[in-house]
PDB file of C-alpha atoms in Angstrom:
ATOM      1  CA  UNK X  24    -140.449 -71.987  -1.532  1.00 67.00           C
ATOM      2  CA  UNK X  25    -143.454 -69.754  -0.323  1.00 69.00           C
ATOM      3  CA  UNK X  26    -146.924 -69.955  -0.958  1.00 67.00           C
ATOM      4  CA  UNK X  27    -148.812 -66.479  -0.230  1.00 66.00           C
ATOM      5  CA  UNK X  28    -152.384 -65.634   1.009  1.00 61.00           C
ATOM      6  CA  UNK X  29    -154.011 -62.705   2.453  1.00 51.00           C
ATOM      7  CA  UNK X  30    -155.978 -62.976   5.687  1.00 51.00           C
ATOM      8  CA  UNK X  31    -159.551 -63.670   5.723  1.00 42.00           C
ATOM      9  CA  UNK X  32    -160.282 -62.037   2.322  1.00 37.00           C
ATOM     10  CA  UNK X  33    -158.212 -64.642   0.589  1.00 36.00           C
ATOM     11  CA  UNK X  34    -160.349 -66.008  -2.181  1.00 28.00           C
ATOM     12  CA  UNK X  35    -158.438 -69.198  -3.282  1.00 33.00           C
ATOM     13  CA  UNK X  36    -155.570 -67.709  -5.044  1.00 29.00           C
ATOM     14  CA  UNK X  37    -152.132 -67.831  -4.226  1.00 33.00           C
ATOM     15  CA  UNK X  38    -148.632 -66.717  -5.549  1.00 30.00           C
ATOM     16  CA  UNK X  39    -145.871 -69.020  -5.685  1.00 31.00           C
ATOM     17  CA  UNK X  40    -142.420 -67.248  -4.905  1.00 30.00           C
ATOM     18  CA  UNK X  41    -139.112 -69.204  -4.956  1.00 31.00           C
ATOM     19  CA  UNK X  42    -136.587 -68.014  -2.295  1.00 36.00           C
ATOM     20  CA  UNK X  43    -133.125 -68.506  -3.758  1.00 35.00           C
ATOM     21  CA  UNK X  44    -130.045 -68.106  -1.716  1.00 32.00           C
ATOM     22  CA  UNK X  45    -130.195 -64.917  -0.224  1.00 37.00           C
ATOM     23  CA  UNK X  46    -127.468 -62.375   0.634  1.00 37.00           C
ATOM     24  CA  UNK X  47    -127.823 -60.437   3.782  1.00 38.00           C
ATOM     25  CA  UNK X  48    -126.378 -57.135   2.256  1.00 36.00           C
ATOM     26  CA  UNK X  49    -128.885 -57.198  -0.500  1.00 39.00           C
ATOM     27  CA  UNK X  50    -131.961 -58.084   1.364  1.00 47.00           C
ATOM     28  CA  UNK X  51    -131.449 -56.890   5.008  1.00 62.00           C
ATOM     29  CA  UNK X  52    -132.566 -60.437   6.269  1.00 74.00           C
ATOM     30  CA  UNK X  53    -129.623 -60.536   8.638  1.00 71.00           C
ATOM     31  CA  UNK X  54    -130.990 -57.259  10.223  1.00 88.00           C
ATOM     32  CA  UNK X  55    -134.384 -58.944  11.285  1.00 96.00           C
ATOM     33  CA  UNK X  56    -134.045 -59.719  14.956  1.00 98.00           C
ATOM     34  CA  UNK X  57    -136.257 -62.601  15.916  1.00 98.00           C
ATOM     35  CA  UNK X  58    -137.260 -63.305  19.598  1.00 98.00           C
ATOM     36  CA  UNK X  59    -137.822 -66.995  20.350  1.00 98.00           C
ATOM     37  CA  UNK X  60    -139.866 -67.715  23.212  1.00 98.00           C
ATOM     38  CA  UNK X  61    -139.506 -70.800  25.257  1.00 98.00           C
ATOM     39  CA  UNK X  62    -141.627 -71.720  28.192  1.00 98.00           C
ATOM     40  CA  UNK X  63    -140.542 -74.264  30.696  1.00 98.00           C
ATOM     41  CA  UNK X  64    -141.177 -76.264  33.883  1.00 98.00           C
ATOM     42  CA  UNK X  65    -139.075 -79.055  34.891  1.00 98.00           C
ATOM     43  CA  UNK X  66    -137.830 -79.548  31.454  1.00 98.00           C
ATOM     44  CA  UNK X  67    -134.259 -80.750  32.239  1.00 98.00           C
ATOM     45  CA  UNK X  68    -134.748 -83.879  30.208  1.00 97.00           C
ATOM     46  CA  UNK X  69    -135.060 -82.102  27.017  1.00 97.00           C
ATOM     47  CA  UNK X  70    -134.290 -78.551  27.236  1.00 98.00           C
ATOM     48  CA  UNK X  71    -130.684 -78.828  26.249  1.00 98.00           C
ATOM     49  CA  UNK X  72    -131.580 -79.980  22.864  1.00 98.00           C
ATOM     50  CA  UNK X  73    -133.727 -77.093  22.638  1.00 98.00           C
ATOM     51  CA  UNK X  74    -131.089 -74.619  23.769  1.00 98.00           C
ATOM     52  CA  UNK X  75    -128.585 -76.112  21.434  1.00 98.00           C
ATOM     53  CA  UNK X  76    -130.741 -75.968  18.435  1.00 98.00           C
ATOM     54  CA  UNK X  77    -131.233 -72.216  19.137  1.00 98.00           C
ATOM     55  CA  UNK X  78    -127.405 -71.418  19.477  1.00 98.00           C
ATOM     56  CA  UNK X  79    -126.959 -73.533  16.387  1.00 98.00           C
ATOM     57  CA  UNK X  80    -128.838 -71.314  14.072  1.00 98.00           C
ATOM     58  CA  UNK X  81    -126.898 -69.505  11.546  1.00 98.00           C
ATOM     59  CA  UNK X  82    -129.310 -66.494  11.713  1.00 98.00           C
ATOM     60  CA  UNK X  83    -127.400 -64.401  14.304  1.00 95.00           C
ATOM     61  CA  UNK X  84    -129.984 -61.505  14.886  1.00 97.00           C
ATOM     62  CA  UNK X  85    -131.820 -63.425  17.438  1.00 97.00           C
ATOM     63  CA  UNK X  86    -132.821 -63.559  21.337  1.00 98.00           C
ATOM     64  CA  UNK X  87    -134.055 -66.171  23.577  1.00 98.00           C
ATOM     65  CA  UNK X  88    -136.756 -65.411  26.145  1.00 98.00           C
ATOM     66  CA  UNK X  89    -136.839 -68.221  28.607  1.00 98.00           C
ATOM     67  CA  UNK X  90    -139.813 -68.079  31.074  1.00 98.00           C
ATOM     68  CA  UNK X  91    -139.625 -70.715  33.730  1.00 98.00           C
ATOM     69  CA  UNK X  92    -142.256 -71.757  35.897  1.00 98.00           C
ATOM     70  CA  UNK X  93    -140.322 -72.090  39.129  1.00 98.00           C
ATOM     71  CA  UNK X  94    -138.694 -75.525  38.177  1.00 98.00           C
ATOM     72  CA  UNK X  95    -137.698 -77.812  40.967  1.00 98.00           C
ATOM     73  CA  UNK X  96    -135.264 -79.810  38.897  1.00 98.00           C
ATOM     74  CA  UNK X  97    -131.782 -78.751  37.025  1.00 98.00           C
ATOM     75  CA  UNK X  98    -133.789 -76.724  34.235  1.00 98.00           C
ATOM     76  CA  UNK X  99    -132.494 -73.632  35.347  1.00 98.00           C
ATOM     77  CA  UNK X 100    -128.767 -74.822  35.939  1.00 98.00           C
ATOM     78  CA  UNK X 101    -128.908 -75.908  32.361  1.00 98.00           C
ATOM     79  CA  UNK X 102    -130.238 -72.689  31.189  1.00 98.00           C
ATOM     80  CA  UNK X 103    -127.756 -70.647  32.851  1.00 97.00           C
ATOM     81  CA  UNK X 104    -124.780 -72.842  31.439  1.00 97.00           C
ATOM     82  CA  UNK X 105    -125.482 -71.064  28.029  1.00 97.00           C
ATOM     83  CA  UNK X 106    -124.343 -67.559  27.189  1.00 93.00           C
ATOM     84  CA  UNK X 107    -126.615 -65.200  29.271  1.00 90.00           C
ATOM     85  CA  UNK X 108    -126.272 -62.098  27.288  1.00 91.00           C
ATOM     86  CA  UNK X 109    -128.296 -63.865  24.345  1.00 92.00           C
ATOM     87  CA  UNK X 110    -131.165 -65.232  27.087  1.00 97.00           C
ATOM     88  CA  UNK X 111    -133.630 -63.290  28.914  1.00 98.00           C
ATOM     89  CA  UNK X 112    -134.528 -65.546  31.757  1.00 98.00           C
ATOM     90  CA  UNK X 113    -137.399 -65.268  34.303  1.00 98.00           C
ATOM     91  CA  UNK X 114    -138.284 -67.837  36.849  1.00 98.00           C
ATOM     92  CA  UNK X 115    -141.263 -67.555  38.983  1.00 98.00           C
ATOM     93  CA  UNK X 116    -144.738 -69.499  39.546  1.00 97.00           C
ATOM     94  CA  UNK X 117    -146.972 -69.000  36.789  1.00 96.00           C
ATOM     95  CA  UNK X 118    -150.692 -70.360  35.744  1.00 96.00           C
ATOM     96  CA  UNK X 119    -149.307 -72.306  32.917  1.00 96.00           C
ATOM     97  CA  UNK X 120    -147.893 -72.429  29.464  1.00 97.00           C
ATOM     98  CA  UNK X 121    -149.812 -69.543  28.208  1.00 98.00           C
ATOM     99  CA  UNK X 122    -149.370 -67.373  31.083  1.00 98.00           C
ATOM    100  CA  UNK X 123    -145.634 -67.937  30.457  1.00 98.00           C
ATOM    101  CA  UNK X 124    -145.982 -67.114  26.914  1.00 98.00           C
ATOM    102  CA  UNK X 125    -147.637 -63.892  27.963  1.00 98.00           C
ATOM    103  CA  UNK X 126    -144.732 -62.912  29.961  1.00 98.00           C
ATOM    104  CA  UNK X 127    -142.338 -63.658  27.450  1.00 98.00           C
ATOM    105  CA  UNK X 128    -144.412 -61.553  25.026  1.00 98.00           C
ATOM    106  CA  UNK X 129    -144.067 -58.723  27.382  1.00 98.00           C
ATOM    107  CA  UNK X 130    -140.260 -59.136  27.644  1.00 98.00           C
ATOM    108  CA  UNK X 131    -139.113 -59.739  23.975  1.00 98.00           C
ATOM    109  CA  UNK X 132    -137.463 -57.009  21.764  1.00 97.00           C
ATOM    110  CA  UNK X 133    -137.337 -58.546  18.337  1.00 98.00           C
ATOM    111  CA  UNK X 134    -138.682 -57.179  14.934  1.00 98.00           C
ATOM    112  CA  UNK X 135    -140.447 -60.989  14.695  1.00 98.00           C
ATOM    113  CA  UNK X 136    -141.706 -63.536  17.259  1.00 98.00           C
ATOM    114  CA  UNK X 137    -142.256 -67.165  17.580  1.00 98.00           C
ATOM    115  CA  UNK X 138    -142.348 -70.004  20.172  1.00 98.00           C
ATOM    116  CA  UNK X 139    -139.913 -72.836  20.643  1.00 98.00           C
ATOM    117  CA  UNK X 140    -141.245 -75.406  23.026  1.00 98.00           C
ATOM    118  CA  UNK X 141    -138.726 -76.557  25.651  1.00 98.00           C
ATOM    119  CA  UNK X 142    -138.978 -80.213  23.977  1.00 97.00           C
ATOM    120  CA  UNK X 143    -138.712 -79.166  20.487  1.00 98.00           C
ATOM    121  CA  UNK X 144    -135.744 -78.134  18.344  1.00 98.00           C
ATOM    122  CA  UNK X 145    -135.238 -76.506  14.913  1.00 98.00           C
ATOM    123  CA  UNK X 146    -134.991 -79.076  12.154  1.00 98.00           C
ATOM    124  CA  UNK X 147    -131.680 -77.706  10.581  1.00 98.00           C
ATOM    125  CA  UNK X 148    -129.518 -74.904  11.264  1.00 98.00           C
ATOM    126  CA  UNK X 149    -130.952 -72.693   8.525  1.00 98.00           C
ATOM    127  CA  UNK X 150    -134.524 -72.746   9.949  1.00 98.00           C
ATOM    128  CA  UNK X 151    -134.480 -69.162  11.328  1.00 98.00           C
ATOM    129  CA  UNK X 152    -132.682 -67.989   8.218  1.00 98.00           C
ATOM    130  CA  UNK X 153    -135.634 -69.332   6.090  1.00 98.00           C
ATOM    131  CA  UNK X 154    -137.997 -67.621   8.618  1.00 98.00           C
ATOM    132  CA  UNK X 155    -136.095 -64.365   8.365  1.00 98.00           C
ATOM    133  CA  UNK X 156    -136.185 -64.303   4.624  1.00 97.00           C
ATOM    134  CA  UNK X 157    -139.793 -65.119   4.393  1.00 97.00           C
ATOM    135  CA  UNK X 158    -140.723 -62.496   6.836  1.00 98.00           C
ATOM    136  CA  UNK X 159    -139.069 -59.877   4.433  1.00 94.00           C
ATOM    137  CA  UNK X 160    -142.289 -59.784   2.557  1.00 93.00           C
ATOM    138  CA  UNK X 161    -145.132 -60.984   4.652  1.00 97.00           C
ATOM    139  CA  UNK X 162    -146.465 -60.335   8.188  1.00 98.00           C
ATOM    140  CA  UNK X 163    -146.868 -64.130   9.337  1.00 98.00           C
ATOM    141  CA  UNK X 164    -145.215 -67.323   8.123  1.00 98.00           C
ATOM    142  CA  UNK X 165    -145.505 -71.223   8.950  1.00 98.00           C
ATOM    143  CA  UNK X 166    -144.452 -74.246   7.609  1.00 98.00           C
ATOM    144  CA  UNK X 167    -143.545 -78.057   7.873  1.00 98.00           C
ATOM    145  CA  UNK X 168    -143.158 -79.998  11.035  1.00 97.00           C
ATOM    146  CA  UNK X 169    -142.115 -83.333  12.077  1.00 97.00           C
ATOM    147  CA  UNK X 170    -143.195 -85.143  15.131  1.00 96.00           C
ATOM    148  CA  UNK X 171    -140.250 -87.378  16.463  1.00 97.00           C
ATOM    149  CA  UNK X 172    -139.841 -89.893  19.333  1.00 94.00           C
ATOM    150  CA  UNK X 173    -136.845 -88.102  20.619  1.00 95.00           C
ATOM    151  CA  UNK X 174    -134.139 -85.685  19.775  1.00 96.00           C
ATOM    152  CA  UNK X 175    -131.241 -88.197  20.002  1.00 94.00           C
ATOM    153  CA  UNK X 176    -132.488 -90.686  17.267  1.00 95.00           C
ATOM    154  CA  UNK X 177    -134.896 -88.284  15.611  1.00 96.00           C
ATOM    155  CA  UNK X 178    -137.362 -90.891  14.486  1.00 96.00           C
ATOM    156  CA  UNK X 179    -140.235 -89.593  12.480  1.00 96.00           C
ATOM    157  CA  UNK X 180    -143.415 -90.935  13.912  1.00 94.00           C
ATOM    158  CA  UNK X 181    -145.758 -88.259  12.208  1.00 93.00           C
ATOM    159  CA  UNK X 182    -145.189 -85.676   9.778  1.00 95.00           C
ATOM    160  CA  UNK X 183    -147.330 -82.136   9.596  1.00 96.00           C
ATOM    161  CA  UNK X 184    -147.191 -80.893   5.988  1.00 96.00           C
ATOM    162  CA  UNK X 185    -148.381 -77.344   6.089  1.00 96.00           C
ATOM    163  CA  UNK X 186    -151.089 -76.200   3.466  1.00 95.00           C
ATOM    164  CA  UNK X 187    -151.807 -72.973   2.074  1.00 95.00           C
ATOM    165  CA  UNK X 188    -154.797 -71.131   3.680  1.00 94.00           C
ATOM    166  CA  UNK X 189    -157.697 -72.076   1.900  1.00 94.00           C
ATOM    167  CA  UNK X 190    -160.605 -69.469   1.019  1.00 91.00           C
ATOM    168  CA  UNK X 191    -162.720 -70.569   3.886  1.00 94.00           C
ATOM    169  CA  UNK X 192    -159.712 -70.640   6.294  1.00 95.00           C
ATOM    170  CA  UNK X 193    -160.235 -71.904   9.754  1.00 97.00           C
ATOM    171  CA  UNK X 194    -163.747 -72.695   8.932  1.00 97.00           C
ATOM    172  CA  UNK X 195    -162.634 -75.552   6.652  1.00 97.00           C
ATOM    173  CA  UNK X 196    -160.712 -77.140   9.702  1.00 97.00           C
ATOM    174  CA  UNK X 197    -157.336 -75.835   8.249  1.00 97.00           C
ATOM    175  CA  UNK X 198    -154.913 -74.301  10.673  1.00 97.00           C
ATOM    176  CA  UNK X 199    -151.112 -73.771  10.759  1.00 98.00           C
ATOM    177  CA  UNK X 200    -148.508 -75.739  13.048  1.00 97.00           C
ATOM    178  CA  UNK X 201    -148.109 -73.380  15.775  1.00 98.00           C
ATOM    179  CA  UNK X 202    -144.347 -74.235  16.570  1.00 98.00           C
ATOM    180  CA  UNK X 203    -143.638 -73.191  13.013  1.00 98.00           C
ATOM    181  CA  UNK X 204    -145.918 -69.850  13.411  1.00 98.00           C
ATOM    182  CA  UNK X 205    -143.631 -66.746  13.092  1.00 98.00           C
ATOM    183  CA  UNK X 206    -145.064 -63.344  13.002  1.00 98.00           C
ATOM    184  CA  UNK X 207    -143.698 -59.737  12.724  1.00 98.00           C
ATOM    185  CA  UNK X 208    -144.032 -57.608  16.017  1.00 98.00           C
ATOM    186  CA  UNK X 209    -146.976 -55.710  14.630  1.00 98.00           C
ATOM    187  CA  UNK X 210    -148.955 -58.714  14.404  1.00 98.00           C
ATOM    188  CA  UNK X 211    -148.362 -59.772  18.242  1.00 98.00           C
ATOM    189  CA  UNK X 212    -149.261 -55.997  18.901  1.00 98.00           C
ATOM    190  CA  UNK X 213    -152.474 -56.286  17.142  1.00 98.00           C
ATOM    191  CA  UNK X 214    -153.400 -59.691  18.432  1.00 98.00           C
ATOM    192  CA  UNK X 215    -152.695 -59.133  21.923  1.00 98.00           C
ATOM    193  CA  UNK X 216    -152.051 -61.947  24.927  1.00 98.00           C
ATOM    194  CA  UNK X 217    -152.829 -65.661  24.913  1.00 98.00           C
ATOM    195  CA  UNK X 218    -156.359 -66.097  26.226  1.00 98.00           C
ATOM    196  CA  UNK X 219    -155.910 -67.997  29.422  1.00 98.00           C
ATOM    197  CA  UNK X 220    -159.510 -69.152  29.583  1.00 98.00           C
ATOM    198  CA  UNK X 221    -158.250 -72.021  26.832  1.00 97.00           C
ATOM    199  CA  UNK X 222    -156.440 -74.666  28.507  1.00 96.00           C
ATOM    200  CA  UNK X 223    -154.928 -76.522  25.409  1.00 95.00           C
ATOM    201  CA  UNK X 224    -156.147 -74.492  22.317  1.00 97.00           C
ATOM    202  CA  UNK X 225    -155.021 -70.781  23.186  1.00 98.00           C
ATOM    203  CA  UNK X 226    -152.403 -71.043  20.350  1.00 98.00           C
ATOM    204  CA  UNK X 227    -155.136 -72.124  17.982  1.00 98.00           C
ATOM    205  CA  UNK X 228    -157.278 -69.204  19.139  1.00 98.00           C
ATOM    206  CA  UNK X 229    -154.305 -66.898  19.139  1.00 98.00           C
ATOM    207  CA  UNK X 230    -153.521 -67.891  15.124  1.00 98.00           C
ATOM    208  CA  UNK X 231    -157.032 -67.619  14.502  1.00 97.00           C
ATOM    209  CA  UNK X 232    -157.453 -64.116  15.642  1.00 97.00           C
ATOM    210  CA  UNK X 233    -153.891 -63.272  13.768  1.00 97.00           C
ATOM    211  CA  UNK X 234    -155.058 -64.681  10.324  1.00 96.00           C
ATOM    212  CA  UNK X 235    -158.936 -64.854  10.521  1.00 93.00           C
ATOM    213  CA  UNK X 236    -159.577 -61.549  12.027  1.00 93.00           C
ATOM    214  CA  UNK X 237    -156.777 -59.112  10.981  1.00 91.00           C
ATOM    215  CA  UNK X 238    -155.632 -58.551   7.312  1.00 81.00           C
ATOM    216  CA  UNK X 239    -152.223 -59.583   7.640  1.00 94.00           C
ATOM    217  CA  UNK X 240    -150.241 -60.974   4.729  1.00 94.00           C
ATOM    218  CA  UNK X 241    -149.324 -64.861   5.264  1.00 96.00           C
ATOM    219  CA  UNK X 242    -147.039 -67.248   3.734  1.00 97.00           C
ATOM    220  CA  UNK X 243    -146.250 -70.912   3.937  1.00 98.00           C
ATOM    221  CA  UNK X 244    -142.712 -71.998   3.776  1.00 98.00           C
ATOM    222  CA  UNK X 245    -142.417 -75.343   1.781  1.00 98.00           C
ATOM    223  CA  UNK X 246    -139.603 -76.699   4.109  1.00 98.00           C
ATOM    224  CA  UNK X 247    -139.656 -78.558   7.536  1.00 98.00           C
ATOM    225  CA  UNK X 248    -138.788 -76.060  10.312  1.00 98.00           C
ATOM    226  CA  UNK X 249    -139.378 -77.643  13.721  1.00 98.00           C
ATOM    227  CA  UNK X 250    -138.766 -81.312  14.968  1.00 98.00           C
ATOM    228  CA  UNK X 251    -141.613 -81.699  17.604  1.00 97.00           C
ATOM    229  CA  UNK X 252    -141.397 -84.176  20.466  1.00 94.00           C
ATOM    230  CA  UNK X 253    -144.516 -86.359  20.184  1.00 87.00           C
ATOM    231  CA  UNK X 254    -146.750 -86.449  23.315  1.00 73.00           C
ATOM    232  CA  UNK X 255    -147.086 -82.585  24.384  1.00 54.00           C
ATOM    233  CA  UNK X 256    -150.140 -81.198  26.147  1.00 50.00           C
ATOM    234  CA  UNK X 257    -152.273 -81.417  22.974  1.00 48.00           C
ATOM    235  CA  UNK X 258    -151.028 -84.479  21.446  1.00 54.00           C
ATOM    236  CA  UNK X 259    -150.511 -86.853  24.171  1.00 54.00           C
ATOM    237  CA  UNK X 260    -153.947 -88.648  24.129  1.00 65.00           C
ATOM    238  CA  UNK X 261    -157.174 -89.121  22.394  1.00 67.00           C
ATOM    239  CA  UNK X 262    -158.680 -86.832  25.128  1.00 81.00           C
ATOM    240  CA  UNK X 263    -156.302 -84.132  24.619  1.00 83.00           C
ATOM    241  CA  UNK X 264    -157.012 -84.310  20.890  1.00 84.00           C
ATOM    242  CA  UNK X 265    -160.837 -83.926  21.984  1.00 91.00           C
ATOM    243  CA  UNK X 266    -160.366 -81.141  24.271  1.00 94.00           C
ATOM    244  CA  UNK X 267    -158.411 -79.375  21.884  1.00 95.00           C
ATOM    245  CA  UNK X 268    -160.948 -79.680  19.192  1.00 96.00           C
ATOM    246  CA  UNK X 269    -163.879 -78.596  21.550  1.00 97.00           C
ATOM    247  CA  UNK X 270    -161.787 -75.540  22.619  1.00 98.00           C
ATOM    248  CA  UNK X 271    -160.944 -74.684  18.959  1.00 98.00           C
ATOM    249  CA  UNK X 272    -164.889 -74.859  18.212  1.00 98.00           C
ATOM    250  CA  UNK X 273    -165.213 -72.429  21.190  1.00 98.00           C
ATOM    251  CA  UNK X 274    -162.858 -70.015  19.616  1.00 98.00           C
ATOM    252  CA  UNK X 275    -164.567 -70.308  16.322  1.00 98.00           C
ATOM    253  CA  UNK X 276    -167.804 -69.506  17.759  1.00 98.00           C
ATOM    254  CA  UNK X 277    -166.403 -66.452  19.628  1.00 97.00           C
ATOM    255  CA  UNK X 278    -164.730 -65.030  16.655  1.00 97.00           C
ATOM    256  CA  UNK X 279    -166.275 -66.339  13.339  1.00 97.00           C
ATOM    257  CA  UNK X 280    -169.766 -66.869  14.477  1.00 97.00           C
ATOM    258  CA  UNK X 281    -169.690 -70.564  14.242  1.00 97.00           C
ATOM    259  CA  UNK X 282    -172.919 -72.522  15.356  1.00 96.00           C
ATOM    260  CA  UNK X 283    -172.860 -75.137  18.126  1.00 96.00           C
ATOM    261  CA  UNK X 284    -171.347 -77.788  15.778  1.00 97.00           C
ATOM    262  CA  UNK X 285    -169.778 -76.717  12.643  1.00 97.00           C
ATOM    263  CA  UNK X 286    -167.857 -78.433   9.586  1.00 96.00           C
ATOM    264  CA  UNK X 287    -164.503 -77.717  11.120  1.00 97.00           C
ATOM    265  CA  UNK X 288    -165.314 -79.663  14.184  1.00 96.00           C
ATOM    266  CA  UNK X 289    -165.002 -82.772  12.047  1.00 95.00           C
ATOM    267  CA  UNK X 290    -162.699 -81.533   9.142  1.00 94.00           C
ATOM    268  CA  UNK X 291    -160.122 -80.286  11.531  1.00 94.00           C
ATOM    269  CA  UNK X 292    -159.242 -83.934  12.943  1.00 90.00           C
ATOM    270  CA  UNK X 293    -159.850 -85.577   9.556  1.00 88.00           C
ATOM    271  CA  UNK X 294    -157.194 -83.317   8.148  1.00 85.00           C
ATOM    272  CA  UNK X 295    -154.687 -84.509  10.598  1.00 80.00           C
ATOM    273  CA  UNK X 296    -155.340 -88.175   9.805  1.00 77.00           C
ATOM    274  CA  UNK X 297    -152.874 -87.916   6.661  1.00 68.00           C
ATOM    275  CA  UNK X 298    -150.187 -86.812   8.791  1.00 74.00           C
ATOM    276  CA  UNK X 299    -149.689 -90.368  10.004  1.00 66.00           C
ATOM    277  CA  UNK X 300    -149.229 -91.776   6.614  1.00 63.00           C
ATOM    278  CA  UNK X 301    -147.470 -88.802   4.737  1.00 49.00           C
ATOM    279  CA  UNK X 302    -144.042 -90.039   4.701  1.00 49.00           C
ATOM    280  CA  UNK X 303    -143.187 -88.871   1.100  1.00 42.00           C
ATOM    281  CA  UNK X 304    -140.963 -85.628   0.733  1.00 42.00           C
ATOM    282  CA  UNK X 305    -139.324 -86.173   4.217  1.00 40.00           C
TER     283      UNK X 305
END
């Protein structure tokens, strides 16, 4: 199920569309090539789960772009053990995750683009198919996400349930879950590269520019799309949450004209509190 909204001009209304079982011959969904970007560095402990998840996807029109930051462990050996014709691999020193993502953006050739972190997986084999079906009618999609303790046992420790974009958008503290955020190529071309001046919130800034600045049609997919490993760069401690929130404020000040302190500075973390108790609907 999709919830639709339209960029910064959305005034609170939404359209609910049910996606039934889609036949590729009728919709052209199978022809939508999705580029999946994975940035890694010394990810040998987790990247096999990520790669298995990609290759298990039923949607066949896909490519994987792996940008490795010159790993010193077995990461590259693991990546090279998979079908090389479906992977674009670059390994060289970089300036961090967002620099790697910019390199991946320059290499990808798909009609649509999204990020699969090197310690995350798709929730089910049909995740990319759901994304492709939704992108048939819109420019940007996002959905639900589960935080898990590991990918062997998949014990859920936190649940991010996506919400339709409110009329006030990012000013309200709302944001999509970036690992579920997939866009048409024209969106990536309009938004441009990730801003390397942000250390932990460049993904937030990129989404804000895509939705809050440009007039792209956006939809929420009412399904869990991604299993994310708890403890990433922006979720590992209270300090990382604080740094992310302060950088997000900086982005809103730059693009939305927010003040030194705005409503979203408090509303954004408050919105996330419910994720630790939202066990229904898993």
